[in-house]
mmCIF file of C-alpha atoms in Angstrom:
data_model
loop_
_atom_site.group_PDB
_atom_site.id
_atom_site.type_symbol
_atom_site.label_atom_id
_atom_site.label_comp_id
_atom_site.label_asym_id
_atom_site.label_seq_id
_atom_site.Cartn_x
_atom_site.Cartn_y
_atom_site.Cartn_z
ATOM 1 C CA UNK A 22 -17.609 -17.865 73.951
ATOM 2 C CA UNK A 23 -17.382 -20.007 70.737
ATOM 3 C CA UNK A 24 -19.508 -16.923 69.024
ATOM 4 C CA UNK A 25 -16.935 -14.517 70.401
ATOM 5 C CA UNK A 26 -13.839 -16.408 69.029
ATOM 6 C CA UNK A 27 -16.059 -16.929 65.206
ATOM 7 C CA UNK A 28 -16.518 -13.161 65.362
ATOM 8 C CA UNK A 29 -12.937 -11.988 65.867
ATOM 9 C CA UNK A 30 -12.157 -14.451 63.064
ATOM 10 C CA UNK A 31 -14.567 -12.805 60.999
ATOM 11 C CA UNK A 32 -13.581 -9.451 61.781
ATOM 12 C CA UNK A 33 -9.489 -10.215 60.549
ATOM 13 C CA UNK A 34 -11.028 -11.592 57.451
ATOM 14 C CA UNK A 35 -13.058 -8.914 56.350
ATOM 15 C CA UNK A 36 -10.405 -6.574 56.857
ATOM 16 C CA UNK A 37 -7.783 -8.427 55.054
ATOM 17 C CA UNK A 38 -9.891 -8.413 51.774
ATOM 18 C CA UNK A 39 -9.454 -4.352 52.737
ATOM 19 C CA UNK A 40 -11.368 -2.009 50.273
ATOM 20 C CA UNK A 41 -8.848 -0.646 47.916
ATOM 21 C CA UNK A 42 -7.544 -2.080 44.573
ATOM 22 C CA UNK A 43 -9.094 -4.240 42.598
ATOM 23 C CA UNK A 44 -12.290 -5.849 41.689
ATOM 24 C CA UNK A 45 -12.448 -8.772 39.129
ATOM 25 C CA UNK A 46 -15.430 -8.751 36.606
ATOM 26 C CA UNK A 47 -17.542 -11.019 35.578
ATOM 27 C CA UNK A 48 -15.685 -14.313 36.194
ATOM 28 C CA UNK A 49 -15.613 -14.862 31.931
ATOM 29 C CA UNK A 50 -13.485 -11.721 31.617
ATOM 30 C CA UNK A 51 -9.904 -12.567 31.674
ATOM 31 C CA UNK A 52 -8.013 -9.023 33.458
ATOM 32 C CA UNK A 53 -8.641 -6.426 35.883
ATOM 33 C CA UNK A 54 -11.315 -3.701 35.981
ATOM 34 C CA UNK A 55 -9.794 -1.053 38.834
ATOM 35 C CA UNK A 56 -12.030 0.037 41.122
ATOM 36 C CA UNK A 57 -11.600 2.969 42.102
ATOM 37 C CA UNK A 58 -9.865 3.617 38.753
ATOM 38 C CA UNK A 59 -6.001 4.640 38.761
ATOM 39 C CA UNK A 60 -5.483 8.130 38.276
ATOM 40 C CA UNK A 61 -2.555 8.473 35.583
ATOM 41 C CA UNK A 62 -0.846 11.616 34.472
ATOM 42 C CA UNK A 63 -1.029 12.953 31.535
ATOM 43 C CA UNK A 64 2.027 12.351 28.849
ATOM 44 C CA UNK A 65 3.833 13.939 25.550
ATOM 45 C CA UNK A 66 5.371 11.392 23.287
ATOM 46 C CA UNK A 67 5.754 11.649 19.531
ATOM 47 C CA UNK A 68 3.195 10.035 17.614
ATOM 48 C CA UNK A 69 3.571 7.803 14.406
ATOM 49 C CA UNK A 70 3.130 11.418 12.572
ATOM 50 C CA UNK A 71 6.209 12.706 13.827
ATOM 51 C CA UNK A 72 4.218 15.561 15.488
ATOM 52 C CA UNK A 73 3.525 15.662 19.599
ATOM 53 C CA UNK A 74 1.442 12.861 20.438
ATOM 54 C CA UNK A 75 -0.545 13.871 24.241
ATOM 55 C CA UNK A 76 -2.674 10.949 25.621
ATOM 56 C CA UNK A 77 -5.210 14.276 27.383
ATOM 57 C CA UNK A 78 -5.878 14.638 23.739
ATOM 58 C CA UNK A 79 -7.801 11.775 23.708
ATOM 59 C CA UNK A 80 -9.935 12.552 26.396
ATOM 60 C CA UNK A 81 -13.056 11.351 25.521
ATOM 61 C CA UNK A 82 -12.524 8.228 23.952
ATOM 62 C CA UNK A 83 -11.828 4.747 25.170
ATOM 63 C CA UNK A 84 -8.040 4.540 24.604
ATOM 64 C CA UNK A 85 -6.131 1.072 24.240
ATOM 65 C CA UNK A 86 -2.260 1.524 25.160
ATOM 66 C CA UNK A 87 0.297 -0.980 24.618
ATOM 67 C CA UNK A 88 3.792 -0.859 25.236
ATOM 68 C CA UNK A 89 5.536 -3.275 22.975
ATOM 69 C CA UNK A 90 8.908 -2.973 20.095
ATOM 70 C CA UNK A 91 8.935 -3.797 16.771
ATOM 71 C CA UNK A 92 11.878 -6.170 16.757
ATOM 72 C CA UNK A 93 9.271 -8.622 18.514
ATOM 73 C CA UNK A 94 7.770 -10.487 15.965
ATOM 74 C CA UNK A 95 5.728 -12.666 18.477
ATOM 75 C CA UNK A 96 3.602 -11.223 21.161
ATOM 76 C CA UNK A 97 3.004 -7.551 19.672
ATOM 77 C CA UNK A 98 2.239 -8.378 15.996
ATOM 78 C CA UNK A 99 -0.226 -10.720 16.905
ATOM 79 C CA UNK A 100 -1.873 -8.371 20.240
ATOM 80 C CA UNK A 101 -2.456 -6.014 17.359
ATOM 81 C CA UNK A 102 -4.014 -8.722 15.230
ATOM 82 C CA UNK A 103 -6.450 -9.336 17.860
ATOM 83 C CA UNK A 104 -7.237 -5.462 18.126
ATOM 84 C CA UNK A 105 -7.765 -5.437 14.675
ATOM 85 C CA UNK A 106 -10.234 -8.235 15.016
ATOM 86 C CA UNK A 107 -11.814 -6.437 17.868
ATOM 87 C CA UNK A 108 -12.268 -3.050 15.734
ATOM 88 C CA UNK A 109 -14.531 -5.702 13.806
ATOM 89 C CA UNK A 110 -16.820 -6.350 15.870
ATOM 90 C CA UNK A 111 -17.796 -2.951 17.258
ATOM 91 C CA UNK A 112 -20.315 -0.840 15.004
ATOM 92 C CA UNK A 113 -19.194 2.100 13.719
ATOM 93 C CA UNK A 114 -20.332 4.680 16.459
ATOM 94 C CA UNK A 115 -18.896 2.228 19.058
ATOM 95 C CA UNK A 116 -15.181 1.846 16.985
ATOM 96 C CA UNK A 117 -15.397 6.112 16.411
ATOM 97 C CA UNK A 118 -14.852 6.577 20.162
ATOM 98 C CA UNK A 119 -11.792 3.976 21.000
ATOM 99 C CA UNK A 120 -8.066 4.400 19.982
ATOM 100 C CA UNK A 121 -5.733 1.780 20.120
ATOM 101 C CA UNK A 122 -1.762 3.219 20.434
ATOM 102 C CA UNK A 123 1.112 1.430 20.402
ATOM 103 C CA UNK A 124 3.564 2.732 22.415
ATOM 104 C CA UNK A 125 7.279 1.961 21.610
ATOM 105 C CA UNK A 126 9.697 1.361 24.064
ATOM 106 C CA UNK A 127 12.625 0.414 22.091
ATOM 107 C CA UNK A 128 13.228 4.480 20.896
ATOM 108 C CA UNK A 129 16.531 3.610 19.476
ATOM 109 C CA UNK A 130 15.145 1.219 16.361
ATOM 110 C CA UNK A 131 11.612 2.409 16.438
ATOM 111 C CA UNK A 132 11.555 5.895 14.930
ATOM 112 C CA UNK A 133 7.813 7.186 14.625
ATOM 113 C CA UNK A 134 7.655 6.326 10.161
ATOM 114 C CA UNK A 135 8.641 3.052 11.192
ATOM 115 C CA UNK A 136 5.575 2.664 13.780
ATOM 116 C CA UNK A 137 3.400 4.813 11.404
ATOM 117 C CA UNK A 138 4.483 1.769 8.945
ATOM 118 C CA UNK A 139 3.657 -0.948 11.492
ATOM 119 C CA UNK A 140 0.593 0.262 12.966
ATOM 120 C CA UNK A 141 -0.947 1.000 10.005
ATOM 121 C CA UNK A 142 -0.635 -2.235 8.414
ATOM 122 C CA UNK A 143 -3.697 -3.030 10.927
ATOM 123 C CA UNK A 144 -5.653 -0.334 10.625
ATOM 124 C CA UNK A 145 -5.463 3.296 9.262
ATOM 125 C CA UNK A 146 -6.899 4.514 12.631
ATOM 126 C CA UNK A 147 -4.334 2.707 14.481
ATOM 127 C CA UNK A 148 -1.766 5.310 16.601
ATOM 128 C CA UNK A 149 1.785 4.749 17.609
ATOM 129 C CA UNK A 150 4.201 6.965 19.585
ATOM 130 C CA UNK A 151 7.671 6.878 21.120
ATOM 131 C CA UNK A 152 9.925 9.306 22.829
ATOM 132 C CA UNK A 153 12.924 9.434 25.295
ATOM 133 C CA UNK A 154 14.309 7.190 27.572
ATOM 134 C CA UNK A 155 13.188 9.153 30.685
ATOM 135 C CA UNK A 156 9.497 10.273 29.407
ATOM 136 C CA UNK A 157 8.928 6.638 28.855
ATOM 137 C CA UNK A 158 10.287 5.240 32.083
ATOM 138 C CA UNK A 159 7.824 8.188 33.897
ATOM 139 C CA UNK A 160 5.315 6.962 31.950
ATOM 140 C CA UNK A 161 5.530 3.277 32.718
ATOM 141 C CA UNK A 162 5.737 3.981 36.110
ATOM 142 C CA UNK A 163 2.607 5.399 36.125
ATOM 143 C CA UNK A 164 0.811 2.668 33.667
ATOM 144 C CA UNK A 165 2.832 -0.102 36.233
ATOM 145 C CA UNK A 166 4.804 -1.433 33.107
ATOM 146 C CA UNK A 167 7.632 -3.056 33.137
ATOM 147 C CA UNK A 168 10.077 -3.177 30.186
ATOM 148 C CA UNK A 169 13.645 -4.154 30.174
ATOM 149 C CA UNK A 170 16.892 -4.096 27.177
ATOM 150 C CA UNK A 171 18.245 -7.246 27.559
ATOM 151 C CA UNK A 172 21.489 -7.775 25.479
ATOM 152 C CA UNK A 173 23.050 -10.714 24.356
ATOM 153 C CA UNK A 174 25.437 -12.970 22.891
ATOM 154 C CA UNK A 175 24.401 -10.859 19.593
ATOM 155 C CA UNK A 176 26.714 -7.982 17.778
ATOM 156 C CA UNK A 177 23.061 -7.261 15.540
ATOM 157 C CA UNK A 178 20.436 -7.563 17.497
ATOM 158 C CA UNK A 179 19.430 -7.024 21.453
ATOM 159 C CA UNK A 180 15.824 -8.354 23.172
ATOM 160 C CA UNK A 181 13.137 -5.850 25.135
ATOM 161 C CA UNK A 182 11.134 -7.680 27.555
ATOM 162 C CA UNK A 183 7.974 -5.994 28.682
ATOM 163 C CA UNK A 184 4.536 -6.606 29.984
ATOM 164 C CA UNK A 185 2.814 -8.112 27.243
ATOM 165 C CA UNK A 186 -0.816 -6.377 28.731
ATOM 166 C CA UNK A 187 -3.209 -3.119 27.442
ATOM 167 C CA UNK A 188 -4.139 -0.844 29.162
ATOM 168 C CA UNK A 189 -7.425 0.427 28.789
ATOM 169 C CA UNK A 190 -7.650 4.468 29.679
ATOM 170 C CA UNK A 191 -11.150 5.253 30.061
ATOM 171 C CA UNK A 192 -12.771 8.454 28.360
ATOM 172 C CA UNK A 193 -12.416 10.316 31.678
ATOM 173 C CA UNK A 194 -8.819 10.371 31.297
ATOM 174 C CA UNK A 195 -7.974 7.506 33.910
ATOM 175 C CA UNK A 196 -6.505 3.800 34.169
ATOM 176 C CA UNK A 197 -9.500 1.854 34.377
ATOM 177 C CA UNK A 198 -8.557 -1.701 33.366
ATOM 178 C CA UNK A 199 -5.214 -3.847 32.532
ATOM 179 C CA UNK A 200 -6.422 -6.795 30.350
ATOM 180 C CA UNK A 201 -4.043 -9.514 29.834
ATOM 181 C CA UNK A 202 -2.082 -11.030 26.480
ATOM 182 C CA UNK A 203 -4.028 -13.240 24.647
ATOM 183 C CA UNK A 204 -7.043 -11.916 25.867
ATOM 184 C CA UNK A 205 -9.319 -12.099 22.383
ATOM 185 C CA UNK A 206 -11.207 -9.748 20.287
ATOM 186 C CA UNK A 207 -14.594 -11.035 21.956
ATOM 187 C CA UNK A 208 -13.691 -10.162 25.776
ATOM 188 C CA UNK A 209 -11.838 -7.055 24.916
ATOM 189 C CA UNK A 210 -14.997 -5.397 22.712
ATOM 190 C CA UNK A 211 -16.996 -6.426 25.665
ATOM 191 C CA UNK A 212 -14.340 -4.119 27.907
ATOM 192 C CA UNK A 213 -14.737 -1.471 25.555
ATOM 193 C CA UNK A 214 -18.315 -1.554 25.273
ATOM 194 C CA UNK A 215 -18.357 -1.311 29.335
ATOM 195 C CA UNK A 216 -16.025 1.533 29.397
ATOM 196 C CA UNK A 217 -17.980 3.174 26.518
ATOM 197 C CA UNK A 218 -20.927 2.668 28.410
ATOM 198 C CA UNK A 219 -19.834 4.364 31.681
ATOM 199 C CA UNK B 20 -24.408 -77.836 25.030
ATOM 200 C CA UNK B 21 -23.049 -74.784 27.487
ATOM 201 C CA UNK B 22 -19.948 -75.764 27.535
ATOM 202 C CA UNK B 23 -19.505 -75.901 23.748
ATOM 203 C CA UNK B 24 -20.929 -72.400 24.296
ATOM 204 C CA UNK B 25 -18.352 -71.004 26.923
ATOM 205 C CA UNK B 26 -15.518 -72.892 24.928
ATOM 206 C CA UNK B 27 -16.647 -70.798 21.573
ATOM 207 C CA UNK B 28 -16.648 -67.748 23.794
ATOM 208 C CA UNK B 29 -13.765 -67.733 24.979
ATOM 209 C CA UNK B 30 -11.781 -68.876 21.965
ATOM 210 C CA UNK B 31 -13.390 -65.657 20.388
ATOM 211 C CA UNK B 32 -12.287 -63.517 23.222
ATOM 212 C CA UNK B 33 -8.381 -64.770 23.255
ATOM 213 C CA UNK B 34 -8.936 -63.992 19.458
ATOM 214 C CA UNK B 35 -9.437 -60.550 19.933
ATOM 215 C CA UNK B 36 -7.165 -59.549 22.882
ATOM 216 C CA UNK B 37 -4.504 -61.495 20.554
ATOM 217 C CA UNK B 38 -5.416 -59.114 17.315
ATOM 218 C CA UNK B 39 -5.598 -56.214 19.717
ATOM 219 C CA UNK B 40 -2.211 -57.002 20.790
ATOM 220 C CA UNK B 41 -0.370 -57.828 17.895
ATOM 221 C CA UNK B 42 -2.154 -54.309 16.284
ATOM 222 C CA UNK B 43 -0.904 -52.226 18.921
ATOM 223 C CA UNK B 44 2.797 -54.384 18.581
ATOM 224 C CA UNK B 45 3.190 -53.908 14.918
ATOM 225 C CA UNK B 46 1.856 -49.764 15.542
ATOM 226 C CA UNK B 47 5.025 -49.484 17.463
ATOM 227 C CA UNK B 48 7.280 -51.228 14.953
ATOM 228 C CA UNK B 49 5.170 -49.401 12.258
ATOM 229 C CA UNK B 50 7.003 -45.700 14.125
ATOM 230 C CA UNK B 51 10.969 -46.837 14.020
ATOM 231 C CA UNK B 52 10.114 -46.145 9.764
ATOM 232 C CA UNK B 53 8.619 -43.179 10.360
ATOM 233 C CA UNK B 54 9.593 -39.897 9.981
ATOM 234 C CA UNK B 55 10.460 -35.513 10.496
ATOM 235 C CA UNK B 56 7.562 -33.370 8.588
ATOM 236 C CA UNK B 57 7.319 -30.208 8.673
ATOM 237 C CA UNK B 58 4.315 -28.179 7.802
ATOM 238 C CA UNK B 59 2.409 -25.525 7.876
ATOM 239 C CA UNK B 60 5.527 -22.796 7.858
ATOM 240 C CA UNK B 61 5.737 -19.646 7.677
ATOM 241 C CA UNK B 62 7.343 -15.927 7.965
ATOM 242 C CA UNK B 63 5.593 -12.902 9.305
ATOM 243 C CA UNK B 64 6.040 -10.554 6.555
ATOM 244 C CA UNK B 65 8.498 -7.018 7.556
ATOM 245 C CA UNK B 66 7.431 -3.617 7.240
ATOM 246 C CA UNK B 67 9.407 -1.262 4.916
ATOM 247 C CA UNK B 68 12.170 0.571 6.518
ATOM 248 C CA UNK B 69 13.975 3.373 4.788
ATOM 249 C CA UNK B 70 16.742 3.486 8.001
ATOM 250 C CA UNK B 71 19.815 1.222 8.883
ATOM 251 C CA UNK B 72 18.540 -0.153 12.178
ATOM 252 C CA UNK B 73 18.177 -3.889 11.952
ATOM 253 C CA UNK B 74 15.312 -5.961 10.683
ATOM 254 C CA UNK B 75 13.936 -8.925 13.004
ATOM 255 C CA UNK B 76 11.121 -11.287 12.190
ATOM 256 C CA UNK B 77 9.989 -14.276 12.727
ATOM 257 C CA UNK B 78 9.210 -18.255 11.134
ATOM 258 C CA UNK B 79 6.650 -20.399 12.539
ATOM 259 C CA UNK B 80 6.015 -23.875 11.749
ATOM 260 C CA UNK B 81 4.681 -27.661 12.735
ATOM 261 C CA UNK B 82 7.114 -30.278 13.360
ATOM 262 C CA UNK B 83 5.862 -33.773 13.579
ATOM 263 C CA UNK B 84 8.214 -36.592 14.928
ATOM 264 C CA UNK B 85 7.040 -39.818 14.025
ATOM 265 C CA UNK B 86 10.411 -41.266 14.518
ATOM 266 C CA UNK B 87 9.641 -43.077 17.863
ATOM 267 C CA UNK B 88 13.159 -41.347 18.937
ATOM 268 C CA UNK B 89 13.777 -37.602 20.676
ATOM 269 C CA UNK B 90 15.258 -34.935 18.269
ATOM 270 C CA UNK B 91 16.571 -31.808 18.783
ATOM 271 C CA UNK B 92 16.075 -28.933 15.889
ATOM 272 C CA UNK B 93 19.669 -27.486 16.571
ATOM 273 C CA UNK B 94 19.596 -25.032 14.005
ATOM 274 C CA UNK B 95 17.683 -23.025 11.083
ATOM 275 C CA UNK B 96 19.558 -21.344 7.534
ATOM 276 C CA UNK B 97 18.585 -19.042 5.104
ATOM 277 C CA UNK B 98 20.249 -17.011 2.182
ATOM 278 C CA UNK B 99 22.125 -14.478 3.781
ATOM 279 C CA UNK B 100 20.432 -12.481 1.083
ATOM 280 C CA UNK B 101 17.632 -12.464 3.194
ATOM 281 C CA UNK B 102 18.584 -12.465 7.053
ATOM 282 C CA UNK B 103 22.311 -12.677 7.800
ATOM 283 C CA UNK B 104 21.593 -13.775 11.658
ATOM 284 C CA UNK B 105 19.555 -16.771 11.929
ATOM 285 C CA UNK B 106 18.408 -17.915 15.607
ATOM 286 C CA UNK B 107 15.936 -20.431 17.802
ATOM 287 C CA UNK B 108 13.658 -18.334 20.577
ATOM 288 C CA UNK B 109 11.331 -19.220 22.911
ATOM 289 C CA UNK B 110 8.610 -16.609 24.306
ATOM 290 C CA UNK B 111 7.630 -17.164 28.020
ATOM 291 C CA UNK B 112 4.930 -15.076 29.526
ATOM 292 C CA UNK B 113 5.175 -14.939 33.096
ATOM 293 C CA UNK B 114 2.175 -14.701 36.197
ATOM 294 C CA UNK B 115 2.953 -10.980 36.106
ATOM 295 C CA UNK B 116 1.794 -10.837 32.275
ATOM 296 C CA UNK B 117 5.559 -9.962 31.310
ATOM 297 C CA UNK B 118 6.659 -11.315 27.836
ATOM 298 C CA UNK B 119 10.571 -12.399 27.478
ATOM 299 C CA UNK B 120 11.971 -13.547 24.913
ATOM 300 C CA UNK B 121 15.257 -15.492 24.811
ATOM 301 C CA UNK B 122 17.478 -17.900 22.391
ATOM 302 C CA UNK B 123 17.144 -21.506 23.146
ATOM 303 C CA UNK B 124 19.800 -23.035 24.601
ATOM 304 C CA UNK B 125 20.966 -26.773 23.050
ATOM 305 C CA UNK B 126 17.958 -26.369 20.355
ATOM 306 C CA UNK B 127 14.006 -26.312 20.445
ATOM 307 C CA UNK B 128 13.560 -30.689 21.803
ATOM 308 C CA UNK B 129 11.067 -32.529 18.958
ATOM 309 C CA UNK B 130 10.195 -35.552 21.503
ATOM 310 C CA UNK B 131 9.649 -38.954 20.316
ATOM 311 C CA UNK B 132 5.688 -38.936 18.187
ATOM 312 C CA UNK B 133 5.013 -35.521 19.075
ATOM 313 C CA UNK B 134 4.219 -32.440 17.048
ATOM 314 C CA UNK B 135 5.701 -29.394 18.182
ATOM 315 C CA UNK B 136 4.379 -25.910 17.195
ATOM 316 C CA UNK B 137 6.717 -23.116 16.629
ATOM 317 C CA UNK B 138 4.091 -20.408 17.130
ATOM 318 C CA UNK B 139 3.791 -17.018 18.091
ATOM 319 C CA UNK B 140 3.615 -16.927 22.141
ATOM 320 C CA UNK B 141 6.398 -20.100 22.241
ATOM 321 C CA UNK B 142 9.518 -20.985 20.443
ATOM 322 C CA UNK B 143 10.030 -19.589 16.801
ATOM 323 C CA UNK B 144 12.963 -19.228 14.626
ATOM 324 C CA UNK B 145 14.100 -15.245 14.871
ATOM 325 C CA UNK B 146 15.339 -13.928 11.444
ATOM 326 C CA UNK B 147 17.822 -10.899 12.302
ATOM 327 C CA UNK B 148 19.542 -8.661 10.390
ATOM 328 C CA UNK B 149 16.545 -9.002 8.066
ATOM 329 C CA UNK B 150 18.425 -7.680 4.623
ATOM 330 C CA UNK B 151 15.058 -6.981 2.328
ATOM 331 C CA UNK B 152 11.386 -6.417 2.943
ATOM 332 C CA UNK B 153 9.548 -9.452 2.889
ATOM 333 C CA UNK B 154 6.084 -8.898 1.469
ATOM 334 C CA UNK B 155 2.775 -11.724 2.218
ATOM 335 C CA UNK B 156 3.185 -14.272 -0.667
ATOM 336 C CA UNK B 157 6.250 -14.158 -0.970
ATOM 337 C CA UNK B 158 8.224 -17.761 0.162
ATOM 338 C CA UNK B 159 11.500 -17.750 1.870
ATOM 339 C CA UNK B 160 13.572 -21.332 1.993
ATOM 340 C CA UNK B 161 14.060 -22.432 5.157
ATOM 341 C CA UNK B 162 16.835 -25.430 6.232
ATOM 342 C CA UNK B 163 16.429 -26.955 9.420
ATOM 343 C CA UNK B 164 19.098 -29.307 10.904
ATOM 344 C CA UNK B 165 18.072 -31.882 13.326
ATOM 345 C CA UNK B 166 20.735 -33.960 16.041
ATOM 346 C CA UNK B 167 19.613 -37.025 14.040
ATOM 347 C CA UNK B 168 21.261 -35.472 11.063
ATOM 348 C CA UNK B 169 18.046 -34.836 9.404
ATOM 349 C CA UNK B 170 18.396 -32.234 7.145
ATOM 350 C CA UNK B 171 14.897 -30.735 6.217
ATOM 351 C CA UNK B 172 14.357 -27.604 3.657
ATOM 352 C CA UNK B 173 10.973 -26.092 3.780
ATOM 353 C CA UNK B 174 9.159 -23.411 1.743
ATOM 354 C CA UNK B 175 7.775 -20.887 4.232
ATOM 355 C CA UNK B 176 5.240 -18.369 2.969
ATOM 356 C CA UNK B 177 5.379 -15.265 3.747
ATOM 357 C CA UNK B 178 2.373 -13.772 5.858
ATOM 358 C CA UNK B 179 1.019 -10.413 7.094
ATOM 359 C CA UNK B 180 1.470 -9.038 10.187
ATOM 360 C CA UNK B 181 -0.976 -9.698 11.828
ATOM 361 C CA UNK B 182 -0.771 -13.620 10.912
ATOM 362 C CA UNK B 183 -1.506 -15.805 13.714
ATOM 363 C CA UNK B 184 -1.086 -19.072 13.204
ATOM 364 C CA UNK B 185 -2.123 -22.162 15.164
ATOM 365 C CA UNK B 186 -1.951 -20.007 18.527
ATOM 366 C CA UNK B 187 -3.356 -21.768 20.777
ATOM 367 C CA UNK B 188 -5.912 -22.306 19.307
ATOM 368 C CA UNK B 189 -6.631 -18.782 18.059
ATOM 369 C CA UNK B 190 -6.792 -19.254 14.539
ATOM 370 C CA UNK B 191 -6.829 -16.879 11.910
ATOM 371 C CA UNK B 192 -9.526 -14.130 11.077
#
C-alpha cells in the first residue's frame, strides 16, 4: 500500500519536470543551453553598412545577437566590452567562425553609420543592424525579447528598456542558448567553443 | 605568591579592554571630522555623430562618506558646452534578465561611512543632450551637490567605450 501511494507520487513528479524546454549546463555556466534548440525565422534588417543585413547569411557561424540602443551608456557598452574580451581569448580559427551583432532597437536615433561607429570601436568584425518598428517587434518575438520606449519627464531624451541577454544562434541557423548580462568573456568563449564544437 | 599573580593579570587585562575601548571611542569621534571624496571618476567617451539626434553618455565614480552622517548626492553640473541635460540614473536588472533604466528620485543616498559606486549596471550620472564628441583622455569637470551643502568638483577622464570600471568586480582588460 505504502509502495503504491510512493509510486503515484513519483509518477506526478516525473511528469511535472515534463521533457520540453530547457536544460541547464554545467552548473558553472551562468544561462540557458535549449534543448531541443528554438527554431527562429529567418530576418532582413539593415546592417551597420547600410546594405540588407539577413541573419540566414550567417549560416554557418556561431552568431552572438544582442538587442540593445545606443543612448544606454551602461549595460550595452560594457556587454560589448566583454565580447570584445571574449574575441580574445578564442584562437583565430575559433574567432573566424562567430559574429557578434548588435541589434538596435531604438531605429529612430540609431541610424546604421551611427552603429557602424559604435560597433566598431570594439572590433572591426563587429556587426550592427536596425530596421522598422514592425520587423523588429517580429523579430523579438521570435528571439523572446522584450524591449520597451519609456518616456519621461524629459523634452531631449526618452529611455528603452530591454532584455539585457545574447542570444547565441548556432551555425545551423537556430536559437540554441540565451546567456545572461554580466555573464564574462571566460563562460561565454566556453559557449562558443560548445556551439562551435557541435 | 598566586595571588600577586592573578592581581597582575588582571590589572593587565582591564588595561587592555580599557585601550580597546577608548580606541574604538575616539575612532568614532575621529569620523564627525571626516569627510566627501570622490574618486576614481569618469565619462564613457561618445562616438562621432554627423546627425541631430541627441547624444547620451554616462559618468561613473566612487563616493566615500566618512562623515559619520547620511548624504544625499542631489545633483550633478557640467558646462552646457558639453551636455545641456544633466541627470542621476539607476540601472536595475530584473529575474527576467531585463535592463531598465530610470532617474533617481530625491538623489543617489551616500549613507553614513560608506562608499558608494556609481558604476555601470547601478546608478550613474546620465549626460544628455551630449553637445561635442568626447574622445578617451579627454577630462570633463564635473560638480556634484550634496544635501549637506557639500559642493564637490571633480575631474572625470574621459574613457573608451568599452570602459568598465569597478563593475562588480569586473575590472578592466
Amino acid at each position: 500500500m505504502r509502495y503504491r501511494a510512493l509510486l503515484i507520487v513519483l509518477a506526478f513528479g516525473l511528469a511535472a519536470c515534463g521533457t520540453e524546454g530547457i536544460v541547464t549546463p554545467e552548473p558553472t555556466l551562468p544561462g540557458t543551453l535549449l534543448d531541443p534548440p528554438k527554431v527562429v525565422g529567418d530576418f532582413t534588417l539593415t546592417g551597420q553598412d547600410g546594405e540588407p543585413f539577413t541573419l540566414g547569411d550567417l549560416r554557418g557561424n556561431v552568431v552572438v545577437l544582442y538587442f540593445g540602443y545606443l543612448s544606454c551608456p551602461d549595460v550595452c557598452p560594457t556587454t560589448f566590452g566583454i565580447y570584445r574580451q571574449t574575441v580574445a581569448r578564442l584562437d583565430e580559427a575559433e574567432a573566424a567562425q562567430v559574429r557578434f551583432v548588435f541589434i538596435s532597437v531604438d531605429p529612430l536615433r540609431d541610424t546604421p553609420t551611427r552603429i557602424a561607429n559604435y560597433v566598431h570601436a570594439f572590433h572591426p568584425d563587429f556587426l550592427g543592424a536596425t530596421g522598422d518598428d514592425a520587423t523588429l517587434r517580429t523579430i523579438a518575438r521570435d528571439f523572446g525579447v522584450f524591449y520597451q520606449r519609456v518616456d519621461y519627464d524629459n523634452d531631449v531624451n526618452y529611455l528603452v528598456d530591454h532584455t539585457a541577454s545574447s542570444f547565441i544562434v548556432g551555425r545551423e541557423g537556430n536559437l540554441r542558448a540565451v546567456v545572461p548580462y554580466g555573464t564574462l568573456p571566460d563562460a561565454l568563449a566556453r559557449y562558443l567553443r560548445l556551439l562551435l564544437a557541435d | 605568591m598566586r595571588t600577586r599573580l592573578l592581581f597582575a593579570f588582571a590589572s593587565a587585562l582591564i588595561i587592555v579592554i580599557a585601550t580597546a575601548l577608548i580606541a574604538i571611542a575616539l575612532d568614532d569621534k575621529g569620523d564627525a571630522d571626516g569627510a566627501l571624496t570622490v574618486n576614481d571618476a569618469w565619462v564613457r567617451e561618445t562616438i562621432p555623430v554627423d546627425d541631430d539626434a541627441g547624444v547620451v553618455t554616462g559618468a561613473f565614480m566612487q563616493i566615500k562618506n566618512t562623515t559619520g552622517a547620511t548624504d544625499t548626492l542631489v545633483s550633478t553640473a557640467v558646462d552646457p558646452a558639453i551636455a545641456t541635460v544633466v541627470e542621476l540614473h539607476e540601472t536595475v536588472v530584473d529575474v527576467n534578465d531585463r535592463m531598465q533604466m530610470r532617474p533617481v528620485e530625491g538623489g543617489i543616498p551616500i549613507p553614513a561611512n560608506t562608499t558608494v559606486d556609481l558604476k555601470p549596471g547601478g546608478y550613474h550620472v546620465m549626460l544628455i543632450d551630449v553637445q561635442r564628441t568626447l574622445t578617451p583622455g579627454e577630462t570633463v569637470i564635473l560638480t556634484l551637490t550634496f544635501e549637506s551643502g557639500t559642493v564637490i568638483t571633480v575631474e572625470a577622464e574621459v574613457r573608451e567605450l568599452g570602459a568598465m570600471g569597478n563593475m562588480n568586480g569586473m575590472g578592466g582588460e
